[in-house]
Short mmCIF file of C-alpha atoms and ligand atoms in Angstrom, two decimals:
data_model
loop_
_atom_site.label_atom_id
_atom_site.label_comp_id
_atom_site.label_asym_id
_atom_site.label_seq_id
_atom_site.Cartn_x
_atom_site.Cartn_y
_atom_site.Cartn_z
CA UNK B 1 188.38 114.27 122.69
CA UNK B 2 191.72 114.32 120.86
CA UNK B 3 191.70 116.83 117.99
CA UNK B 4 193.64 115.85 114.88
CA UNK B 5 195.29 118.84 113.22
CA UNK B 6 194.40 118.92 109.52
CA UNK B 7 197.35 120.30 107.56
CA UNK B 8 196.33 120.96 103.98
CA UNK B 9 199.06 120.99 101.35
CA UNK B 10 196.86 121.26 98.25
CA UNK B 11 198.52 124.56 97.36
CA UNK B 12 202.06 123.18 97.77
CA UNK B 13 202.38 119.39 97.27
CA UNK B 14 199.04 119.26 95.41
CA UNK B 15 200.02 122.06 93.10
CA UNK B 16 203.22 120.17 92.25
CA UNK B 17 201.21 117.46 90.51
CA UNK B 18 201.62 117.50 86.74
CA UNK B 19 199.26 119.94 85.08
CA UNK B 20 197.91 121.41 88.32
CA UNK B 21 199.52 124.82 88.45
CA UNK B 22 197.33 127.62 89.76
CA UNK B 23 197.53 131.36 89.31
CA UNK B 24 197.75 133.68 92.28
CA UNK B 25 194.04 134.57 92.09
CA UNK B 26 193.14 130.89 91.92
CA UNK B 27 195.32 130.13 94.96
CA UNK B 28 193.56 132.82 96.97
CA UNK B 29 190.16 131.40 96.01
CA UNK B 30 191.26 127.93 97.13
CA UNK B 31 192.83 129.25 100.34
CA UNK B 32 189.60 131.07 101.27
CA UNK B 33 187.62 127.91 100.74
CA UNK B 34 190.12 125.87 102.80
CA UNK B 35 189.65 128.33 105.66
CA UNK B 36 185.88 127.89 105.33
CA UNK B 37 186.35 124.13 105.35
CA UNK B 38 188.10 124.54 108.70
CA UNK B 39 191.60 123.24 107.99
CA UNK B 40 194.07 124.07 110.77
CA UNK B 41 197.12 124.68 108.60
CA UNK B 42 197.43 125.81 104.97
CA UNK B 43 200.79 125.04 103.40
CA UNK B 44 200.54 127.80 100.85
CA UNK B 45 203.64 127.15 98.76
CA UNK B 46 207.40 126.93 98.50
CA UNK B 47 208.45 130.59 98.48
CA UNK B 48 212.04 130.22 97.22
CA UNK B 49 210.94 128.18 94.20
CA UNK B 50 209.69 131.14 92.17
CA UNK B 51 208.64 134.75 92.34
CA UNK B 52 205.04 133.65 91.74
CA UNK B 53 205.11 131.16 94.63
CA UNK B 54 206.61 133.76 96.95
CA UNK B 55 203.98 136.36 96.06
CA UNK B 56 201.09 133.96 96.48
CA UNK B 57 202.27 132.70 99.89
CA UNK B 58 202.66 136.33 100.96
CA UNK B 59 199.19 137.27 99.72
CA UNK B 60 197.62 134.25 101.43
CA UNK B 61 199.47 135.14 104.66
CA UNK B 62 198.08 138.67 104.44
CA UNK B 63 194.52 137.80 103.50
CA UNK B 64 193.54 134.48 105.04
CA UNK B 65 192.44 134.58 108.64
CA UNK B 66 192.00 131.51 110.82
CA UNK B 67 194.42 128.77 109.78
CA UNK B 68 198.18 128.78 110.34
CA UNK B 69 199.90 129.79 107.09
CA UNK B 70 202.95 127.72 106.34
CA UNK B 71 205.76 128.07 103.79
CA UNK B 72 208.14 125.29 102.78
CA UNK B 73 211.93 125.67 102.81
CA UNK B 74 214.93 123.41 102.30
CA UNK B 75 217.56 123.65 105.04
CA UNK B 76 219.40 126.44 103.20
CA UNK B 77 219.42 129.82 104.97
CA UNK B 78 218.16 131.62 101.82
CA UNK B 79 215.19 129.24 101.65
CA UNK B 80 214.27 129.83 105.27
CA UNK B 81 214.64 133.60 105.01
CA UNK B 82 212.48 133.64 101.89
CA UNK B 83 209.81 131.48 103.53
CA UNK B 84 209.77 133.82 106.54
CA UNK B 85 209.56 136.90 104.29
CA UNK B 86 206.37 135.41 102.82
CA UNK B 87 204.62 133.94 105.88
CA UNK B 88 205.46 136.66 108.41
CA UNK B 89 202.33 138.61 107.40
CA UNK B 90 200.09 135.93 108.88
CA UNK B 91 198.88 136.13 112.48
CA UNK B 92 199.90 132.48 112.73
CA UNK B 93 203.00 131.92 110.57
CA UNK B 94 204.87 128.61 110.28
CA UNK B 95 208.12 127.66 108.54
CA UNK B 96 208.38 124.05 107.39
CA UNK B 97 211.92 122.93 106.69
CA UNK B 98 213.01 119.53 105.42
CA UNK B 99 216.01 117.46 104.41
CA UNK B 100 216.23 113.90 103.15
CA UNK B 101 217.43 111.34 105.70
CA UNK B 102 217.20 107.98 103.91
CA UNK B 103 220.50 106.40 102.87
CA UNK B 104 219.53 106.37 99.21
CA UNK B 105 218.74 110.11 99.24
CA UNK B 106 221.77 111.09 101.33
CA UNK B 107 224.16 109.11 99.08
CA UNK B 108 222.71 109.97 95.69
CA UNK B 109 220.86 113.25 95.96
CA UNK B 110 222.57 115.14 98.76
CA UNK B 111 225.97 113.38 98.69
CA UNK B 112 226.30 114.07 102.39
CA UNK B 113 227.08 111.92 105.42
CA UNK B 114 224.58 111.25 108.20
CA UNK B 115 226.47 113.66 110.48
CA UNK B 116 226.44 116.42 107.86
CA UNK B 117 222.69 116.00 107.26
CA UNK B 118 222.03 116.08 111.00
CA UNK B 119 224.03 119.31 111.33
CA UNK B 120 222.21 120.91 108.39
CA UNK B 121 218.85 120.02 109.95
CA UNK B 122 219.80 121.43 113.35
CA UNK B 123 221.26 124.64 111.88
CA UNK B 124 218.16 125.14 109.74
CA UNK B 125 215.76 124.67 112.65
CA UNK B 126 217.82 127.00 114.88
CA UNK B 127 217.84 129.68 112.22
CA UNK B 128 214.11 129.25 111.48
CA UNK B 129 213.34 129.42 115.20
CA UNK B 130 215.23 132.70 115.48
CA UNK B 131 212.63 134.12 113.07
CA UNK B 132 209.40 132.29 113.90
CA UNK B 133 208.10 130.39 116.91
CA UNK B 134 206.20 127.73 114.97
CA UNK B 135 208.66 125.43 113.19
CA UNK B 136 207.94 122.14 111.45
CA UNK B 137 210.72 119.78 110.46
CA UNK B 138 210.45 116.82 108.05
CA UNK B 139 213.08 114.12 107.58
CA UNK B 140 212.24 113.52 103.92
CA UNK B 141 211.80 109.89 102.84
CA UNK B 142 211.31 108.93 106.49
CA UNK B 143 209.62 105.65 105.69
CA UNK B 144 212.91 104.42 104.17
CA UNK B 145 215.14 106.02 106.82
CA UNK B 146 217.01 103.99 109.43
CA UNK B 147 214.71 104.16 112.48
CA UNK B 148 217.33 104.97 115.08
CA UNK B 149 218.99 107.60 112.90
CA UNK B 150 215.54 109.13 112.30
CA UNK B 151 214.93 109.28 116.05
CA UNK B 152 218.36 110.86 116.65
CA UNK B 153 217.67 113.57 114.12
CA UNK B 154 214.17 114.17 115.52
CA UNK B 155 215.62 114.56 119.03
CA UNK B 156 218.27 116.96 117.79
CA UNK B 157 215.80 119.19 115.91
CA UNK B 158 213.40 119.27 118.87
CA UNK B 159 216.30 120.46 121.02
CA UNK B 160 217.02 123.06 118.33
CA UNK B 161 213.44 124.37 118.56
CA UNK B 162 211.17 122.38 116.20
CA UNK B 163 207.56 122.38 117.39
CA UNK B 164 206.09 119.90 114.88
CA UNK B 165 207.86 116.82 113.57
CA UNK B 166 206.47 115.47 110.35
CA UNK B 167 207.22 111.89 109.28
CA UNK B 168 206.76 111.71 105.49
CA UNK B 169 206.40 108.60 103.39
CA UNK B 170 207.71 110.58 100.45
CA UNK B 171 207.61 107.77 97.92
CA UNK B 172 204.47 105.99 99.17
CA UNK B 173 206.44 102.86 100.10
CA UNK B 174 205.15 101.98 103.55
CA UNK B 175 202.55 99.38 104.50
CA UNK B 176 200.03 100.40 107.18
CA UNK B 177 201.19 98.12 109.97
CA UNK B 178 204.82 98.96 109.33
CA UNK B 179 204.13 102.72 109.23
CA UNK B 180 202.09 102.52 112.43
CA UNK B 181 204.99 100.74 114.15
CA UNK B 182 207.39 103.49 113.02
CA UNK B 183 205.20 106.13 114.67
CA UNK B 184 204.82 104.02 117.82
CA UNK B 185 208.61 103.61 118.01
CA UNK B 186 209.11 107.38 117.82
CA UNK B 187 206.73 107.86 120.76
CA UNK B 188 208.37 105.08 122.76
CA UNK B 189 211.92 106.22 122.19
CA UNK B 190 211.32 109.97 122.46
CA UNK B 191 208.35 110.10 124.81
CA UNK B 192 209.92 112.47 127.34
CA UNK B 193 211.24 115.05 124.94
CA UNK B 194 208.00 114.99 122.86
CA UNK B 195 205.83 115.47 125.94
CA UNK B 196 207.98 118.03 127.74
CA UNK B 197 208.23 120.18 124.60
CA UNK B 198 204.58 119.60 123.60
CA UNK B 199 205.78 118.57 120.14
CA UNK B 200 203.17 117.57 117.57
CA UNK B 201 203.91 114.38 115.66
CA UNK B 202 202.62 114.63 112.11
CA UNK B 203 202.51 112.33 109.09
CA UNK B 204 202.58 113.00 105.35
CA UNK B 205 201.82 110.02 103.12
CA UNK B 206 202.02 109.63 99.35
CA UNK B 207 199.78 107.27 97.49
CA UNK B 208 202.10 105.30 95.18
CA UNK B 209 200.77 101.97 96.43
CA UNK B 210 197.28 103.33 97.09
CA UNK B 211 197.87 103.33 100.85
CA UNK B 212 198.22 107.00 101.75
CA UNK B 213 194.91 107.16 103.64
CA UNK B 214 195.36 103.76 105.30
CA UNK B 215 198.88 104.68 106.42
CA UNK B 216 197.73 108.04 107.77
CA UNK B 217 194.91 106.43 109.75
CA UNK B 218 197.26 103.81 111.16
CA UNK B 219 199.61 106.60 112.23
CA UNK B 220 196.72 108.36 113.98
CA UNK B 221 195.96 105.11 115.77
CA UNK B 222 199.54 105.08 116.97
CA UNK B 223 199.54 108.61 118.31
CA UNK B 224 200.13 111.03 115.41
CA UNK B 225 198.05 114.18 115.88
CA UNK B 226 198.61 116.02 112.60
CA UNK B 227 197.66 114.62 109.20
CA UNK B 228 199.04 116.23 106.04
CA UNK B 229 196.71 115.86 103.10
CA UNK B 230 195.29 117.44 99.95
CA UNK B 231 191.83 117.96 98.52
CA UNK B 232 190.91 115.11 96.16
CA UNK B 233 194.28 113.55 97.07
CA UNK B 234 196.07 115.49 94.33
CA UNK B 235 199.85 115.58 94.46
CA UNK B 236 203.11 114.32 92.99
CA UNK B 237 202.78 111.07 90.99
CA UNK B 238 199.86 109.05 92.46
CA UNK B 239 199.07 111.90 94.83
CA UNK B 240 198.91 112.59 98.55
CA UNK B 241 196.60 111.41 101.29
CA UNK B 242 193.09 112.65 100.51
CA UNK B 243 191.71 115.08 103.08
CA UNK B 244 188.09 114.12 102.56
CA UNK B 245 188.81 110.40 102.93
CA UNK B 246 190.77 110.75 106.18
CA UNK B 247 188.25 113.13 107.69
CA UNK B 248 185.23 111.03 106.75
CA UNK B 249 186.90 107.86 108.05
CA UNK B 250 187.44 109.53 111.41
CA UNK B 251 183.86 110.81 111.43
CA UNK B 252 181.99 107.82 110.03
CA UNK B 253 183.90 105.28 112.12
CA UNK B 254 183.79 107.13 115.44
CA UNK B 255 183.17 103.74 116.99
CA UNK B 256 186.62 102.62 115.78
CA UNK B 257 188.56 105.90 116.10
CA UNK B 258 187.34 106.54 119.62
CA UNK B 259 187.45 110.08 121.03
CA UNK B 260 189.11 111.48 117.94
CA UNK B 261 187.79 114.52 116.13
CA UNK B 262 188.80 117.18 113.58
CA UNK B 263 187.83 120.81 113.13
CA UNK B 264 186.60 120.20 109.58
CA UNK B 265 183.15 121.43 108.61
CA UNK B 266 182.38 118.37 106.49
CA UNK B 267 179.45 120.15 104.80
CA UNK B 268 182.06 122.15 102.85
CA UNK B 269 183.85 119.05 101.50
CA UNK B 270 181.98 118.59 98.24
CA UNK B 271 182.15 122.26 97.31
CA UNK B 272 185.89 122.36 98.03
CA UNK B 273 186.47 119.25 95.96
CA UNK B 274 184.59 120.70 92.99
CA UNK B 275 186.42 124.00 93.26
CA UNK B 276 189.88 122.39 93.36
CA UNK B 277 189.00 120.09 90.49
CA UNK B 278 187.71 122.93 88.37
CA UNK B 279 190.63 125.29 89.06
CA UNK B 280 193.39 122.70 88.67
CA UNK B 281 191.74 121.00 85.71
CA UNK B 282 192.28 117.63 87.46
CA UNK B 283 189.03 115.73 87.21
CA UNK B 284 187.76 113.69 90.15
CA UNK B 285 187.40 110.06 89.12
CA UNK B 286 183.73 109.03 89.14
CA UNK B 287 184.19 106.26 91.66
CA UNK B 288 186.44 108.27 93.99
CA UNK B 289 185.51 107.71 97.64
CA UNK B 290 183.48 110.52 99.24
CA UNK B 291 183.50 113.05 96.37
CA UNK B 292 183.28 111.05 93.12
CA UNK B 293 180.07 111.60 91.16
CA UNK B 294 179.11 107.96 91.75
CA UNK B 295 179.97 107.96 95.46
CA UNK B 296 176.30 108.13 96.43
CA UNK B 297 174.71 106.67 93.29
CA UNK B 298 172.94 103.35 93.69
CA UNK B 299 172.57 101.69 90.32
CA UNK B 300 171.80 98.03 90.99
CA UNK B 301 168.09 97.29 91.35
CA UNK B 302 168.62 95.31 94.54
CA UNK B 303 170.47 98.24 96.09
CA UNK B 304 167.81 100.71 94.99
CA UNK B 305 165.15 98.53 96.52
CA UNK B 306 167.07 98.32 99.81
CA UNK B 307 167.60 102.09 99.81
CA UNK B 308 163.88 102.69 99.38
CA UNK B 309 163.13 100.46 102.35
CA UNK B 310 165.80 101.99 104.57
CA UNK B 311 168.82 104.07 103.57
CA UNK B 312 170.99 102.37 106.18
CA UNK B 313 170.99 99.22 104.04
CA UNK B 314 173.59 100.58 101.63
CA UNK B 315 174.46 104.10 102.79
CA UNK B 316 177.13 104.45 105.47
CA UNK B 317 177.29 108.25 105.23
CA UNK B 318 174.62 110.75 104.38
CA UNK B 319 175.40 112.77 101.24
CA UNK B 320 174.31 115.91 103.14
CA UNK B 321 177.17 115.38 105.59
CA UNK B 322 179.68 116.35 102.93
CA UNK B 323 177.42 119.03 101.44
CA UNK B 324 176.73 116.86 98.42
CA UNK B 325 174.64 118.64 95.83
CA UNK B 326 175.55 116.36 92.95
CA UNK B 327 175.07 117.82 89.52
CA UNK B 328 171.89 119.68 90.34
CA UNK B 329 171.62 122.88 88.42
CA UNK B 330 171.47 126.12 90.27
CA UNK B 331 170.46 128.71 87.73
CA UNK B 332 167.63 128.63 85.22
CA UNK B 333 166.55 131.04 82.51
CA UNK B 334 164.36 132.94 84.96
CA UNK B 335 166.67 132.97 87.94
CA UNK B 336 167.69 136.40 89.05
CA UNK B 337 170.89 138.25 89.68
CA UNK B 338 170.80 137.28 93.36
CA UNK B 339 170.82 133.59 92.53
CA UNK B 340 174.09 134.05 90.62
CA UNK B 341 175.55 136.27 93.33
CA UNK B 342 174.62 133.72 96.00
CA UNK B 343 176.05 130.84 93.99
CA UNK B 344 179.34 132.73 93.59
CA UNK B 345 179.50 133.57 97.28
CA UNK B 346 178.70 130.00 98.22
CA UNK B 347 181.50 128.74 96.03
CA UNK B 348 184.01 131.08 97.70
CA UNK B 349 184.52 133.52 94.83
CA UNK B 350 185.39 137.00 95.93
CA UNK B 351 184.90 139.03 92.78
CA UNK B 352 184.64 142.77 92.28
CA UNK B 353 181.20 144.24 91.48
CA UNK B 354 182.26 144.67 87.87
CA UNK B 355 183.38 141.04 87.63
CA UNK B 356 180.12 139.81 89.19
CA UNK B 357 178.18 141.83 86.58
CA UNK B 358 180.20 140.18 83.82
CA UNK B 359 179.52 136.71 85.27
CA UNK B 360 175.78 137.49 85.46
CA UNK B 361 175.71 138.60 81.80
CA UNK B 362 177.52 135.44 80.67
CA UNK B 363 175.33 133.17 82.81
CA UNK B 364 172.18 134.80 81.41
CA UNK B 365 173.46 134.41 77.85
CA UNK B 366 174.18 130.76 78.51
CA UNK B 367 170.84 130.18 80.22
CA UNK B 368 169.12 131.63 77.12
CA UNK B 369 170.88 129.06 74.97
CA UNK B 370 171.06 126.06 77.32
CA UNK B 371 167.93 126.62 79.44
CA UNK B 372 169.78 125.66 82.62
CA UNK B 373 173.22 126.51 83.84
CA UNK B 374 174.98 123.96 86.00
CA UNK B 375 177.23 124.65 88.95
CA UNK B 376 180.31 123.66 86.91
CA UNK B 377 179.36 126.22 84.23
CA UNK B 378 179.33 128.98 86.83
CA UNK B 379 182.66 127.90 88.27
CA UNK B 380 184.20 127.95 84.78
CA UNK B 381 182.73 131.35 83.89
CA UNK B 382 183.72 132.90 87.23
CA UNK B 383 187.25 131.48 87.01
CA UNK B 384 187.57 132.79 83.48
CA UNK B 385 186.48 136.27 84.53
CA UNK B 386 188.57 136.26 87.73
CA UNK B 387 191.62 135.47 85.55
CA UNK B 388 190.93 138.22 83.00
CA UNK B 389 193.84 140.51 82.39
CA UNK B 390 193.59 144.18 83.23
CA UNK B 391 193.42 146.71 80.37
CA UNK B 392 197.11 147.54 80.84
CA UNK B 393 198.08 143.89 80.63
CA UNK B 394 196.09 143.30 77.44
CA UNK B 395 198.84 143.99 74.91
CA UNK B 396 197.12 141.80 72.30
CA UNK B 397 193.37 141.62 71.66
CA UNK B 398 191.40 139.33 69.40
CA UNK B 399 189.56 141.09 66.58
CA UNK B 400 188.46 138.31 64.21
CA UNK B 401 189.02 134.65 63.60
CA UNK B 402 188.17 132.60 60.48
CA UNK B 403 188.76 128.88 60.27
CA UNK B 404 188.30 126.44 57.36
CA UNK B 405 188.48 122.75 57.91
CA UNK B 406 187.21 119.59 56.24
CA UNK B 407 188.10 116.02 55.41
CA UNK B 408 189.65 116.95 52.04
CA UNK B 409 191.70 119.98 52.98
CA UNK B 410 194.39 120.97 55.42
CA UNK B 411 192.82 123.12 58.14
CA UNK B 412 193.61 126.83 57.78
CA UNK B 413 193.04 129.83 59.99
CA UNK B 414 193.21 133.61 59.55
CA UNK B 415 193.37 135.55 62.79
CA UNK B 416 193.21 139.33 63.12
CA UNK B 417 194.69 140.76 66.29
CA UNK B 418 195.04 144.23 67.70
CA UNK B 419 198.61 144.44 68.89
CA UNK B 420 199.54 147.52 70.88
CA UNK B 421 196.59 149.27 69.21
CA UNK B 422 197.41 148.23 65.61
CA UNK B 423 195.50 145.65 63.54
CA UNK B 424 197.48 142.75 62.13
CA UNK B 425 196.30 139.61 60.34
CA UNK B 426 198.19 136.33 60.30
CA UNK B 427 197.44 132.98 58.69
CA UNK B 428 198.39 129.47 59.60
CA UNK B 429 197.86 125.84 58.63
CA UNK B 430 197.83 122.93 61.00
CA UNK B 431 197.02 119.29 61.57
CA UNK B 432 193.68 120.40 62.94
CA UNK B 433 191.83 123.72 63.19
CA UNK B 434 193.10 124.48 66.71
CA UNK B 435 196.68 123.87 65.54
CA UNK B 436 196.06 126.22 62.58
CA UNK B 437 194.76 128.96 64.93
CA UNK B 438 197.77 128.44 67.19
CA UNK B 439 200.20 128.80 64.24
CA UNK B 440 198.46 131.92 62.98
CA UNK B 441 198.69 133.59 66.40
CA UNK B 442 202.22 132.50 67.25
CA UNK B 443 203.72 133.61 63.93
CA UNK B 444 202.36 137.10 64.52
CA UNK B 445 203.56 137.39 68.11
CA UNK B 446 206.60 135.24 68.75
CA UNK B 447 207.18 131.95 66.88
CA UNK B 448 209.67 130.82 69.55
CA UNK B 449 206.80 130.48 72.04
CA UNK B 450 205.59 126.91 72.03
CA UNK B 451 202.31 125.36 73.08
CA UNK B 452 203.26 122.83 75.79
CA UNK B 453 199.83 121.64 76.85
CA UNK B 454 196.32 121.97 75.50
CA UNK B 455 193.29 120.71 77.38
CA UNK B 456 189.67 120.84 76.31
CA UNK B 457 186.73 120.03 78.52
CA UNK B 458 183.01 120.22 77.72
CA UNK B 459 181.73 121.53 81.00
CA UNK B 460 178.26 120.06 81.01
CA UNK B 461 176.75 117.52 78.63
CA UNK B 462 175.33 118.15 75.16
CA UNK B 463 176.65 119.69 71.95
CA UNK B 464 175.70 123.16 73.20
CA UNK B 465 177.95 122.77 76.27
CA UNK B 466 180.50 125.39 77.22
CA UNK B 467 184.01 124.53 76.08
CA UNK B 468 186.70 125.12 78.69
CA UNK B 469 190.17 125.33 77.15
CA UNK B 470 193.29 125.41 79.31
CA UNK B 471 196.74 125.83 77.85
CA UNK B 472 200.34 126.16 78.86
CA UNK B 473 202.83 127.96 76.66
CA UNK B 474 206.58 128.17 77.09
CA UNK B 475 208.95 130.95 76.06
CA UNK B 476 212.47 130.28 74.87
CA UNK B 477 213.88 130.79 78.37
CA UNK B 478 211.69 127.98 79.70
CA UNK B 479 209.16 130.16 81.54
CA UNK B 480 205.72 128.61 81.47
CA UNK B 481 202.47 130.57 81.35
CA UNK B 482 199.07 129.12 81.94
CA UNK B 483 195.76 130.45 80.63
CA UNK B 484 192.18 129.33 80.43
CA UNK B 485 189.13 130.48 78.47
CA UNK B 486 185.51 129.48 78.32
CA UNK B 487 183.27 129.89 75.29
CA UNK B 488 180.46 128.06 73.51
CA UNK B 489 182.75 127.82 70.47
CA UNK B 490 185.84 125.60 70.77
CA UNK B 491 187.85 127.69 68.28
CA UNK B 492 187.04 130.92 70.12
CA UNK B 493 187.87 129.38 73.50
CA UNK B 494 191.19 128.12 72.07
CA UNK B 495 192.10 131.47 70.48
CA UNK B 496 191.17 133.45 73.61
CA UNK B 497 193.18 131.12 75.87
CA UNK B 498 196.22 131.37 73.56
CA UNK B 499 196.01 135.14 73.43
CA UNK B 500 195.70 135.33 77.24
CA UNK B 501 198.80 133.14 77.54
CA UNK B 502 200.69 135.29 74.99
CA UNK B 503 199.73 138.43 76.92
CA UNK B 504 201.09 136.87 80.11
CA UNK B 505 204.36 135.98 78.35
CA UNK B 506 204.69 139.49 76.90
CA UNK B 507 203.92 141.10 80.25
CA UNK B 508 206.50 138.86 81.86
CA UNK B 509 209.13 139.89 79.29
CA UNK B 510 208.26 143.54 79.81
CA UNK B 511 208.07 143.51 83.62
CA UNK B 512 210.08 140.41 84.42
CA UNK B 513 207.14 139.32 86.55
CA UNK B 514 204.73 136.43 86.23
CA UNK B 515 203.85 133.07 87.51
CA UNK B 516 206.67 130.63 86.88
CA UNK B 517 205.33 127.29 87.72
CA UNK B 518 206.41 123.89 88.87
CA UNK B 519 208.65 124.37 91.80
CA UNK B 520 211.51 121.90 91.94
CA UNK B 521 213.37 120.83 95.01
O1 KIV K 1 206.72 114.10 100.42
C1 KIV K 1 207.52 114.76 101.11
O2 KIV K 1 208.48 114.25 101.69
C2 KIV K 1 207.31 116.20 101.18
C3 KIV K 1 208.14 116.92 102.19
C4 KIV K 1 208.59 118.24 101.71
C5 KIV K 1 207.38 116.98 103.48
O3 KIV K 1 206.47 116.73 100.51
ZN1 ZN K 2 205.02 115.20 99.74
#
């Protein structure tokens, strides 16, 4: 059997997708679940891009056992040193360095000649190899790179010490047959050097034309043995190749992909998908292959009839194979503490005893009101509690909030806060009640802080559902801080999320530490 290496970049390329930024605690939760899922490589971040990215790659390298932990770096020496500083704590560290090789990128972005780019790639790989024995190199925008030049650069970086060569379709431009031929050509032209150096040929496809999975599978058919992908296919623009789709294609169509396997424990797929969706706030479309809520729903009468006669009529995969539990609730009014503890453990949360107690109290309160608590409710509550600030970090606390709104008045809010131990009340008006609350809070703390994004999600159906508010605020220097809060009351959830965000901004100003998000390269 040929094992395909599953390289997960949810925490790097996936996290770069608009609105997906994760805190350090959230990244650790995802990384633990990825290890449970059985991915071979976790690309944990882009360490030079921010202090927050560096710290989270370092923490993941220290804490996650099993997969290779990889950090991304441009070809600059500082990038590579920073990536090494973060990944060196892992038992299996990898540095992934890249430079664009297509004419359009070299002329317009890099303003460098082919020879200069080749030299930069070789120097970077040599330097990385002097630090770490596992080095991946990507010629960025490969799918639009001159084939022979791409092969020359691949040969040169292998000679310089690269152990994995990744061929990215950075802009999602390739068609499957064409991409497959590109991979075949690399094997034909560089067969000796690839074999004698035991180099892994990898692919990394974006989904701009909806072909990321098809292109990746075609590359596997033509010899690629590492697939780079993300959970739920999240990523820049239209996203990356979806891990669950590639893996389930290889598994379900064993007859077609002969003697090919992966190390993925597919029973963990659904759970991982739900976790990533909940933590990033990026919903999974209902009809998404494999993990969408309709993926195993049979609505049409004729289909239902067929299914009752024999499931094979319309079901090509068993829902159990991906650990599908649908929207079944897990906790009822009379469920005990252990049920909550088990649910948290199952979902990969590693909370302190105190945090677990807090989750149990909140779940019980909710079960009293809602009768049943769904899996998504527990994820939201646990995430909220995992992201709570410590006592020292809580510079501002909410004391009271009053809101008036109606169809014949401008919404108004009065918010009382405890700031550094002293009570202060502020008022504000707005286009809606949430806007009024936001004005009242910001005028008291720092009016230059702006609310960049506000998202509201009712976690489970009904008017008594939990409201999950996620926000992003920006200080005048452009630093962005993300916060989330869950409450039965939308106004309370909004106020708590804003105050959490403000606390993060104030802590950042005081300690010059925090999670700057959205790495650029
Ligand atoms: O899409 C891309 O080219 C990348 C590289 C950094 C591999 O993400
Ligand atoms: Zn990418």
